[in-house]
Each structure stands twice: as C-alpha cells, then as structure tokens.
C-alpha cells in the first residue's frame, strides 16, 4: 500500500512538469495567493477573490501517530471547501483509515469559519474564527473551535491555526489544544516551497495526566503546485512525529495498533489533490 501511495505522488509531480512545458505565464500577472488549500495541516479561509468551491482528495501514511497527524496506516480523506459569502468559509471532510494491524475506521468533521479582520481580498492579513463538530477515529464526538490567521503576498504566504477541541467522553481531556503554522515561497510561476509545523495535545506541557499520551510535534517540508489554466492543484507535506512530553495515561478509546506511547516516535506524510469547480 505504501508503494502505491508514493507512486501516486510521483505521478502528480510528473503531470505538473508536463503542464509547465505546454504553457508559460508571467509570474507578475498573479496578484496573490490563489490556492484553495495550500497546506496539509493548516486550514486557510477563502475570499471573494479565491476559487469559490473546491473538492479535494488526500492520502496519508503514518506510524505511531494519531489525531491531526493522520492515521496509523493508510488514510484516505475526501473534503469540500467553499466560500459562502460575507467572509464565511465552509470546510468539511470525511476520512477512512486502513490500520496497519487490520481493520477500518472513519472520521468526519465540519466547520464554518468567518474572517473577522480582512478577508475581503486575497492579499494582506486575515484573522478569523469558526465553530464545528467532529467524530474521530475512535468514534468519539467533539465540539471544535478554530482561530485562523493568514498573510498573503504575491510571492509568499503564511498561515496559522489554533484549534480547541472538547471531546464528549469523560476519559478524554477537558480541552485539547492543537496549533499549526505554515510558510511557502513561490520559486516559479506554479511552484511553492516552504515548511509546515504542527503541535497536538499541547495541554501535555502543563497536564501530567494528558489523556492521549503527551504533547506531540511534527515539522517538515511543504510543497504546493498550482498549474496554470488547470482545475487541479497539488500539495504534499510530512515529517517526523515526536513526543515533546510523556504521559502514562492514554485514552482507552484511542486507536493504538502500533504499540503504546513507549514504542517511540513516528512519522507522517500526506498528499492532497484539489479540484476547483469554478476555474
């Protein structure tokens, strides 16, 4: 399964190279960030100047990971993202996970985010907040709230999220904290390179009995391809996952096919193909 996943990523990059040979566009013609979902772990809001509605497919592979990092095994995710008007963005996903140890699980989430500062155009600073609901891999429902920030220029972009999650399960934490940040710089008319970092269960820094085993961090490269005159765009990111803190408490409902917390650090890689319904 891993070989198929990585082969699909290489095929996407090959298609992009072919598209670049067919058309040449002056980079100065672009006035801002036009990507619907340039980052893999960080959600950005849309504006009236962005593509209105998009659907995406992403695949992930991870070992000794959980939650925002992906699934221990091969994960498949389908999503929709759209601009509702009045600076409102809808973001919803549904995912299937094929565990390394056998078995299949699913996870879903849906949220609406509104830009409170900026958001009328692509370029410049935007600050937003949103609410939603989710059901994770262990069939636990949660209420979620997300704060988003983004700063977009012609040749670079930054985005960050702070997510709060309240699980409807007494064995889980009272409140989970997840944060992420991404940066990309345009190196050609269609290619952006940068990095993305993610912190999960950050309450582990001040709670010794954090329910998911402790605070976990990921940092790695981030790549986004936006072929000109194409409805498709591609993103890939991933890297090592390591525990910043350790807790002896783990949620009995959490999926742990690859041992337990003591089994060590892991890694996660995720790739996404986005289809623009309007371009």
mmCIF file of C-alpha atoms in Angstrom:
data_model
loop_
_atom_site.group_PDB
_atom_site.id
_atom_site.type_symbol
_atom_site.label_atom_id
_atom_site.label_comp_id
_atom_site.label_asym_id
_atom_site.label_seq_id
_atom_site.Cartn_x
_atom_site.Cartn_y
_atom_site.Cartn_z
ATOM 1 C CA UNK A 1 0.000 0.000 0.000
ATOM 2 C CA UNK A 2 2.872 2.351 0.766
ATOM 3 C CA UNK A 3 4.351 1.790 -2.723
ATOM 4 C CA UNK A 4 1.025 2.688 -4.360
ATOM 5 C CA UNK A 5 0.721 5.844 -2.258
ATOM 6 C CA UNK A 6 4.190 7.146 -3.106
ATOM 7 C CA UNK A 7 3.756 6.213 -6.797
ATOM 8 C CA UNK A 8 0.609 8.366 -6.922
ATOM 9 C CA UNK A 9 2.566 11.325 -5.520
ATOM 10 C CA UNK A 10 5.300 10.956 -8.161
ATOM 11 C CA UNK A 11 2.672 10.747 -10.909
ATOM 12 C CA UNK A 12 1.134 14.048 -9.773
ATOM 13 C CA UNK A 13 4.507 15.773 -9.974
ATOM 14 C CA UNK A 14 5.122 14.312 -13.449
ATOM 15 C CA UNK A 15 1.786 15.674 -14.680
ATOM 16 C CA UNK A 16 2.718 19.102 -13.337
ATOM 17 C CA UNK A 17 6.027 19.061 -15.227
ATOM 18 C CA UNK A 18 4.181 18.235 -18.461
ATOM 19 C CA UNK A 19 1.749 21.090 -17.928
ATOM 20 C CA UNK A 20 4.607 23.549 -17.421
ATOM 21 C CA UNK A 21 6.097 22.575 -20.787
ATOM 22 C CA UNK A 22 2.829 23.486 -22.522
ATOM 23 C CA UNK A 23 2.361 26.995 -21.166
ATOM 24 C CA UNK A 24 4.471 29.842 -19.848
ATOM 25 C CA UNK A 25 2.911 32.564 -17.709
ATOM 26 C CA UNK A 26 4.491 35.726 -16.377
ATOM 27 C CA UNK A 27 4.567 35.423 -12.549
ATOM 28 C CA UNK A 28 3.855 39.144 -12.241
ATOM 29 C CA UNK A 29 0.329 38.514 -13.539
ATOM 30 C CA UNK A 30 -0.618 36.823 -10.270
ATOM 31 C CA UNK A 31 -1.666 39.258 -7.568
ATOM 32 C CA UNK A 32 -1.921 36.982 -4.547
ATOM 33 C CA UNK A 33 -2.473 33.559 -3.093
ATOM 34 C CA UNK A 34 -4.941 31.658 -5.282
ATOM 35 C CA UNK A 35 -4.602 28.227 -3.662
ATOM 36 C CA UNK A 36 -7.732 26.809 -2.063
ATOM 37 C CA UNK A 37 -5.784 24.549 0.328
ATOM 38 C CA UNK A 38 -2.009 25.076 0.046
ATOM 39 C CA UNK A 39 -1.155 23.453 3.396
ATOM 40 C CA UNK A 40 -1.928 19.947 4.634
ATOM 41 C CA UNK A 41 -2.362 20.511 8.375
ATOM 42 C CA UNK A 42 -3.341 24.211 8.382
ATOM 43 C CA UNK A 43 -6.733 25.415 7.150
ATOM 44 C CA UNK A 44 -6.895 28.798 5.417
ATOM 45 C CA UNK A 45 -10.047 30.826 4.762
ATOM 46 C CA UNK A 46 -11.325 31.761 1.297
ATOM 47 C CA UNK A 47 -12.265 35.204 -0.012
ATOM 48 C CA UNK A 48 -14.413 36.515 -2.845
ATOM 49 C CA UNK A 49 -11.245 36.562 -4.980
ATOM 50 C CA UNK A 50 -10.428 32.893 -4.237
ATOM 51 C CA UNK A 51 -11.917 29.884 -6.031
ATOM 52 C CA UNK A 52 -15.447 29.628 -4.663
ATOM 53 C CA UNK A 53 -15.958 25.850 -4.279
ATOM 54 C CA UNK A 54 -13.420 23.032 -4.277
ATOM 55 C CA UNK A 55 -13.325 19.326 -3.593
ATOM 56 C CA UNK A 56 -10.168 17.512 -2.563
ATOM 57 C CA UNK A 57 -8.765 14.063 -2.008
ATOM 58 C CA UNK A 58 -5.818 13.416 0.275
ATOM 59 C CA UNK A 59 -3.911 10.281 1.176
ATOM 60 C CA UNK A 60 -1.711 9.825 4.216
ATOM 61 C CA UNK A 61 0.580 7.246 5.699
ATOM 62 C CA UNK A 62 1.725 7.281 9.306
ATOM 63 C CA UNK A 63 3.257 5.155 12.026
ATOM 64 C CA UNK A 64 2.863 5.858 15.762
ATOM 65 C CA UNK A 65 0.645 8.861 15.027
ATOM 66 C CA UNK A 66 -2.923 9.874 15.755
ATOM 67 C CA UNK A 67 -5.344 12.782 15.540
ATOM 68 C CA UNK A 68 -4.296 15.712 13.352
ATOM 69 C CA UNK A 69 -1.170 13.869 12.175
ATOM 70 C CA UNK A 70 -3.262 11.273 10.399
ATOM 71 C CA UNK A 71 -3.827 7.568 10.868
ATOM 72 C CA UNK A 72 -1.538 4.723 11.874
ATOM 73 C CA UNK A 73 -1.605 3.061 8.476
ATOM 74 C CA UNK A 74 -3.027 4.287 5.183
ATOM 75 C CA UNK A 75 -5.608 7.088 5.396
ATOM 76 C CA UNK A 76 -7.924 8.334 2.638
ATOM 77 C CA UNK A 77 -9.759 11.642 3.019
ATOM 78 C CA UNK A 78 -12.340 13.454 0.895
ATOM 79 C CA UNK A 79 -13.275 17.051 1.557
ATOM 80 C CA UNK A 80 -15.181 20.085 0.362
ATOM 81 C CA UNK A 81 -14.292 23.723 0.888
ATOM 82 C CA UNK A 82 -16.304 26.688 -0.273
ATOM 83 C CA UNK A 83 -16.882 30.407 0.103
ATOM 84 C CA UNK A 84 -20.355 31.123 1.491
ATOM 85 C CA UNK A 85 -20.188 34.895 1.078
ATOM 86 C CA UNK A 86 -19.890 37.553 3.808
ATOM 87 C CA UNK A 87 -16.341 36.312 4.582
ATOM 88 C CA UNK A 88 -17.621 32.854 5.595
ATOM 89 C CA UNK A 89 -15.775 29.633 4.653
ATOM 90 C CA UNK A 90 -17.203 26.110 4.907
ATOM 91 C CA UNK A 91 -14.720 23.281 5.466
ATOM 92 C CA UNK A 92 -15.824 19.630 5.797
ATOM 93 C CA UNK A 93 -14.032 16.278 5.484
ATOM 94 C CA UNK A 94 -14.775 12.564 5.687
ATOM 95 C CA UNK A 95 -11.976 10.012 6.005
ATOM 96 C CA UNK A 96 -11.340 6.265 6.000
ATOM 97 C CA UNK A 97 -8.359 4.690 7.734
ATOM 98 C CA UNK A 98 -6.878 1.275 6.929
ATOM 99 C CA UNK A 99 -4.926 0.224 10.000
ATOM 100 C CA UNK A 100 -1.533 -1.453 9.872
ATOM 101 C CA UNK A 101 -2.859 -4.118 12.224
ATOM 102 C CA UNK A 102 -6.036 -4.702 10.195
ATOM 103 C CA UNK A 103 -9.456 -3.099 10.370
ATOM 104 C CA UNK A 104 -11.062 0.067 9.020
ATOM 105 C CA UNK A 105 -12.130 3.220 10.861
ATOM 106 C CA UNK A 106 -13.682 6.520 9.799
ATOM 107 C CA UNK A 107 -13.612 10.144 10.921
ATOM 108 C CA UNK A 108 -15.615 13.240 9.932
ATOM 109 C CA UNK A 109 -15.658 16.948 10.684
ATOM 110 C CA UNK A 110 -17.470 20.077 9.508
ATOM 111 C CA UNK A 111 -16.961 23.708 10.471
ATOM 112 C CA UNK A 112 -17.739 27.248 9.382
ATOM 113 C CA UNK A 113 -15.040 29.943 9.741
ATOM 114 C CA UNK A 114 -15.548 33.705 9.427
ATOM 115 C CA UNK A 115 -12.817 36.262 8.801
ATOM 116 C CA UNK A 116 -13.120 38.968 11.464
ATOM 117 C CA UNK A 117 -10.225 41.094 10.209
ATOM 118 C CA UNK A 118 -9.515 41.354 6.482
ATOM 119 C CA UNK A 119 -10.971 38.712 4.220
ATOM 120 C CA UNK A 120 -12.328 40.988 1.502
ATOM 121 C CA UNK A 121 -9.369 40.242 -0.777
ATOM 122 C CA UNK A 122 -6.578 37.701 -1.139
ATOM 123 C CA UNK A 123 -3.585 39.906 -0.410
ATOM 124 C CA UNK A 124 -2.858 41.086 3.129
ATOM 125 C CA UNK A 125 -3.642 39.936 6.648
ATOM 126 C CA UNK A 126 -6.706 37.915 7.659
ATOM 127 C CA UNK A 127 -7.851 36.798 11.112
ATOM 128 C CA UNK A 128 -10.853 34.518 11.552
ATOM 129 C CA UNK A 129 -12.690 32.256 13.982
ATOM 130 C CA UNK A 130 -15.007 29.297 13.498
ATOM 131 C CA UNK A 131 -17.088 26.565 15.128
ATOM 132 C CA UNK A 132 -17.836 22.979 14.182
ATOM 133 C CA UNK A 133 -18.307 19.330 15.122
ATOM 134 C CA UNK A 134 -16.160 16.247 14.565
ATOM 135 C CA UNK A 135 -16.104 12.480 15.128
ATOM 136 C CA UNK A 136 -12.635 10.979 15.405
ATOM 137 C CA UNK A 137 -11.103 7.604 14.553
ATOM 138 C CA UNK A 138 -12.159 6.182 17.926
ATOM 139 C CA UNK A 139 -15.833 7.140 17.323
ATOM 140 C CA UNK A 140 -15.680 9.975 19.868
ATOM 141 C CA UNK A 141 -17.633 13.135 19.047
ATOM 142 C CA UNK A 142 -16.211 16.580 19.780
ATOM 143 C CA UNK A 143 -17.087 20.244 19.573
ATOM 144 C CA UNK A 144 -14.328 22.214 17.845
ATOM 145 C CA UNK A 145 -13.367 25.860 17.587
ATOM 146 C CA UNK A 146 -10.648 27.221 15.324
ATOM 147 C CA UNK A 147 -8.804 30.549 15.146
ATOM 148 C CA UNK A 148 -7.165 31.179 11.767
ATOM 149 C CA UNK A 149 -4.584 33.722 10.657
ATOM 150 C CA UNK A 150 -3.062 34.264 7.217
ATOM 151 C CA UNK A 151 -0.785 36.766 5.496
ATOM 152 C CA UNK A 152 -0.568 36.559 1.720
ATOM 153 C CA UNK A 153 1.663 38.370 -0.747
ATOM 154 C CA UNK A 154 2.414 37.846 -4.431
ATOM 155 C CA UNK A 155 5.455 35.628 -3.869
ATOM 156 C CA UNK A 156 4.892 34.140 -0.396
ATOM 157 C CA UNK A 157 2.219 33.202 2.107
ATOM 158 C CA UNK A 158 1.889 32.286 5.767
ATOM 159 C CA UNK A 159 -0.979 30.672 7.662
ATOM 160 C CA UNK A 160 -1.572 29.513 11.210
ATOM 161 C CA UNK A 161 -4.307 27.779 13.209
ATOM 162 C CA UNK A 162 -5.149 27.413 16.881
ATOM 163 C CA UNK A 163 -7.762 24.702 17.392
ATOM 164 C CA UNK A 164 -9.657 23.883 20.587
ATOM 165 C CA UNK A 165 -11.398 20.524 20.878
ATOM 166 C CA UNK A 166 -13.856 19.395 23.567
ATOM 167 C CA UNK A 167 -14.442 15.633 23.381
ATOM 168 C CA UNK A 168 -17.771 14.214 24.565
ATOM 169 C CA UNK A 169 -16.058 11.476 26.582
ATOM 170 C CA UNK A 170 -15.236 11.547 30.303
ATOM 171 C CA UNK A 171 -11.997 9.613 29.750
ATOM 172 C CA UNK A 172 -10.611 12.329 27.447
ATOM 173 C CA UNK A 173 -9.092 15.721 28.305
ATOM 174 C CA UNK A 174 -11.324 18.599 29.336
ATOM 175 C CA UNK A 175 -9.938 20.584 26.400
ATOM 176 C CA UNK A 176 -7.417 19.681 23.698
ATOM 177 C CA UNK A 177 -5.129 22.286 22.120
ATOM 178 C CA UNK A 178 -3.759 21.894 18.585
ATOM 179 C CA UNK A 179 -1.725 24.534 16.758
ATOM 180 C CA UNK A 180 -0.053 24.722 13.345
ATOM 181 C CA UNK A 181 1.868 27.143 11.165
ATOM 182 C CA UNK A 182 2.941 27.022 7.537
ATOM 183 C CA UNK A 183 5.087 29.167 5.238
ATOM 184 C CA UNK A 184 5.584 28.902 1.466
ATOM 185 C CA UNK A 185 7.618 30.953 -1.017
ATOM 186 C CA UNK A 186 6.976 30.921 -4.751
ATOM 187 C CA UNK A 187 10.041 29.702 -6.649
ATOM 188 C CA UNK A 188 8.378 29.599 -10.089
ATOM 189 C CA UNK A 189 5.037 30.619 -11.614
ATOM 190 C CA UNK A 190 3.426 27.384 -10.378
ATOM 191 C CA UNK A 191 5.624 26.019 -7.580
ATOM 192 C CA UNK A 192 5.713 26.999 -3.893
ATOM 193 C CA UNK A 193 8.197 25.586 -1.367
ATOM 194 C CA UNK A 194 8.271 26.003 2.395
ATOM 195 C CA UNK A 195 7.647 24.228 5.673
ATOM 196 C CA UNK A 196 4.785 23.291 7.977
ATOM 197 C CA UNK A 197 4.823 22.595 11.719
ATOM 198 C CA UNK A 198 2.096 21.081 13.887
ATOM 199 C CA UNK A 199 1.660 20.701 17.643
ATOM 200 C CA UNK A 200 -1.016 18.378 19.049
ATOM 201 C CA UNK A 201 -2.281 17.784 22.603
ATOM 202 C CA UNK A 202 -0.284 20.786 23.799
ATOM 203 C CA UNK A 203 -2.042 20.588 27.169
ATOM 204 C CA UNK A 204 0.543 17.864 27.851
ATOM 205 C CA UNK A 205 3.013 20.661 28.682
ATOM 206 C CA UNK A 206 1.046 21.546 31.830
ATOM 207 C CA UNK A 207 -1.090 18.421 32.467
ATOM 208 C CA UNK A 208 0.849 15.361 33.679
ATOM 209 C CA UNK A 209 -2.150 13.087 33.026
ATOM 210 C CA UNK A 210 -2.811 14.249 29.441
ATOM 211 C CA UNK A 211 -5.203 11.626 28.028
ATOM 212 C CA UNK A 212 -3.560 10.985 24.635
ATOM 213 C CA UNK A 213 -0.058 10.205 25.912
ATOM 214 C CA UNK A 214 1.540 13.654 25.853
ATOM 215 C CA UNK A 215 2.278 16.617 23.576
ATOM 216 C CA UNK A 216 3.377 15.660 20.041
ATOM 217 C CA UNK A 217 5.115 17.762 17.385
ATOM 218 C CA UNK A 218 5.698 17.484 13.635
ATOM 219 C CA UNK A 219 7.775 19.667 11.329
ATOM 220 C CA UNK A 220 8.651 19.063 7.699
ATOM 221 C CA UNK A 221 8.773 20.451 4.157
ATOM 222 C CA UNK A 222 5.677 21.800 2.418
ATOM 223 C CA UNK A 223 5.197 21.827 -1.376
ATOM 224 C CA UNK A 224 2.310 23.275 -3.397
ATOM 225 C CA UNK A 225 1.876 23.055 -7.187
ATOM 226 C CA UNK A 226 -0.679 25.255 -8.968
ATOM 227 C CA UNK A 227 -0.660 24.550 -12.733
ATOM 228 C CA UNK A 228 -1.861 27.492 -14.790
ATOM 229 C CA UNK A 229 -5.146 27.081 -16.671
ATOM 230 C CA UNK A 230 -5.884 23.909 -14.695
ATOM 231 C CA UNK A 231 -8.651 22.971 -12.276
ATOM 232 C CA UNK A 232 -6.169 20.827 -10.329
ATOM 233 C CA UNK A 233 -3.599 21.777 -7.692
ATOM 234 C CA UNK A 234 -1.350 19.548 -5.574
ATOM 235 C CA UNK A 235 0.131 19.751 -2.067
ATOM 236 C CA UNK A 236 2.412 17.474 -0.059
ATOM 237 C CA UNK A 237 3.827 17.718 3.458
ATOM 238 C CA UNK A 238 5.036 15.498 6.263
ATOM 239 C CA UNK A 239 7.889 14.658 8.540
ATOM 240 C CA UNK A 240 8.907 13.075 11.832
ATOM 241 C CA UNK A 241 6.448 12.981 14.725
ATOM 242 C CA UNK A 242 7.985 13.051 18.180
ATOM 243 C CA UNK A 243 6.763 13.353 21.750
ATOM 244 C CA UNK A 244 7.679 16.622 23.465
ATOM 245 C CA UNK A 245 6.191 15.360 26.743
ATOM 246 C CA UNK A 246 5.140 11.928 28.011
ATOM 247 C CA UNK A 247 2.054 10.852 29.924
ATOM 248 C CA UNK A 248 1.369 7.405 31.351
ATOM 249 C CA UNK A 249 -2.353 7.922 30.741
ATOM 250 C CA UNK A 250 -3.826 7.011 27.353
ATOM 251 C CA UNK A 251 -7.453 7.142 26.314
ATOM 252 C CA UNK A 252 -8.932 3.630 26.201
ATOM 253 C CA UNK A 253 -10.948 4.698 23.147
ATOM 254 C CA UNK A 254 -7.912 5.889 21.161
ATOM 255 C CA UNK A 255 -6.556 3.693 18.357
ATOM 256 C CA UNK A 256 -3.151 2.179 19.231
ATOM 257 C CA UNK A 257 -2.312 -0.502 16.620
ATOM 258 C CA UNK A 258 1.442 0.233 16.803
ATOM 259 C CA UNK A 259 2.129 -0.446 20.489
ATOM 260 C CA UNK A 260 1.743 2.323 23.030
ATOM 261 C CA UNK A 261 3.421 5.593 23.917
ATOM 262 C CA UNK A 262 6.587 3.768 24.974
ATOM 263 C CA UNK A 263 7.022 2.432 21.430
ATOM 264 C CA UNK A 264 8.706 5.666 20.465
ATOM 265 C CA UNK A 265 8.341 8.448 17.905
ATOM 266 C CA UNK A 266 6.894 8.047 14.413
ATOM 267 C CA UNK A 267 6.329 9.861 11.142
ATOM 268 C CA UNK A 268 3.508 11.031 8.890
ATOM 269 C CA UNK A 269 3.310 12.073 5.233
ATOM 270 C CA UNK A 270 0.254 13.432 3.462
ATOM 271 C CA UNK A 271 -0.505 14.426 -0.148
ATOM 272 C CA UNK A 272 -3.547 16.276 -1.479
ATOM 273 C CA UNK A 273 -5.131 16.826 -4.896
ATOM 274 C CA UNK A 274 -7.573 19.743 -5.093
ATOM 275 C CA UNK A 275 -10.188 20.193 -7.835
ATOM 276 C CA UNK A 276 -11.567 23.673 -8.439
ATOM 277 C CA UNK A 277 -15.238 23.522 -9.503
ATOM 278 C CA UNK A 278 -15.252 27.041 -10.999
ATOM 279 C CA UNK A 279 -11.919 27.759 -12.680
#
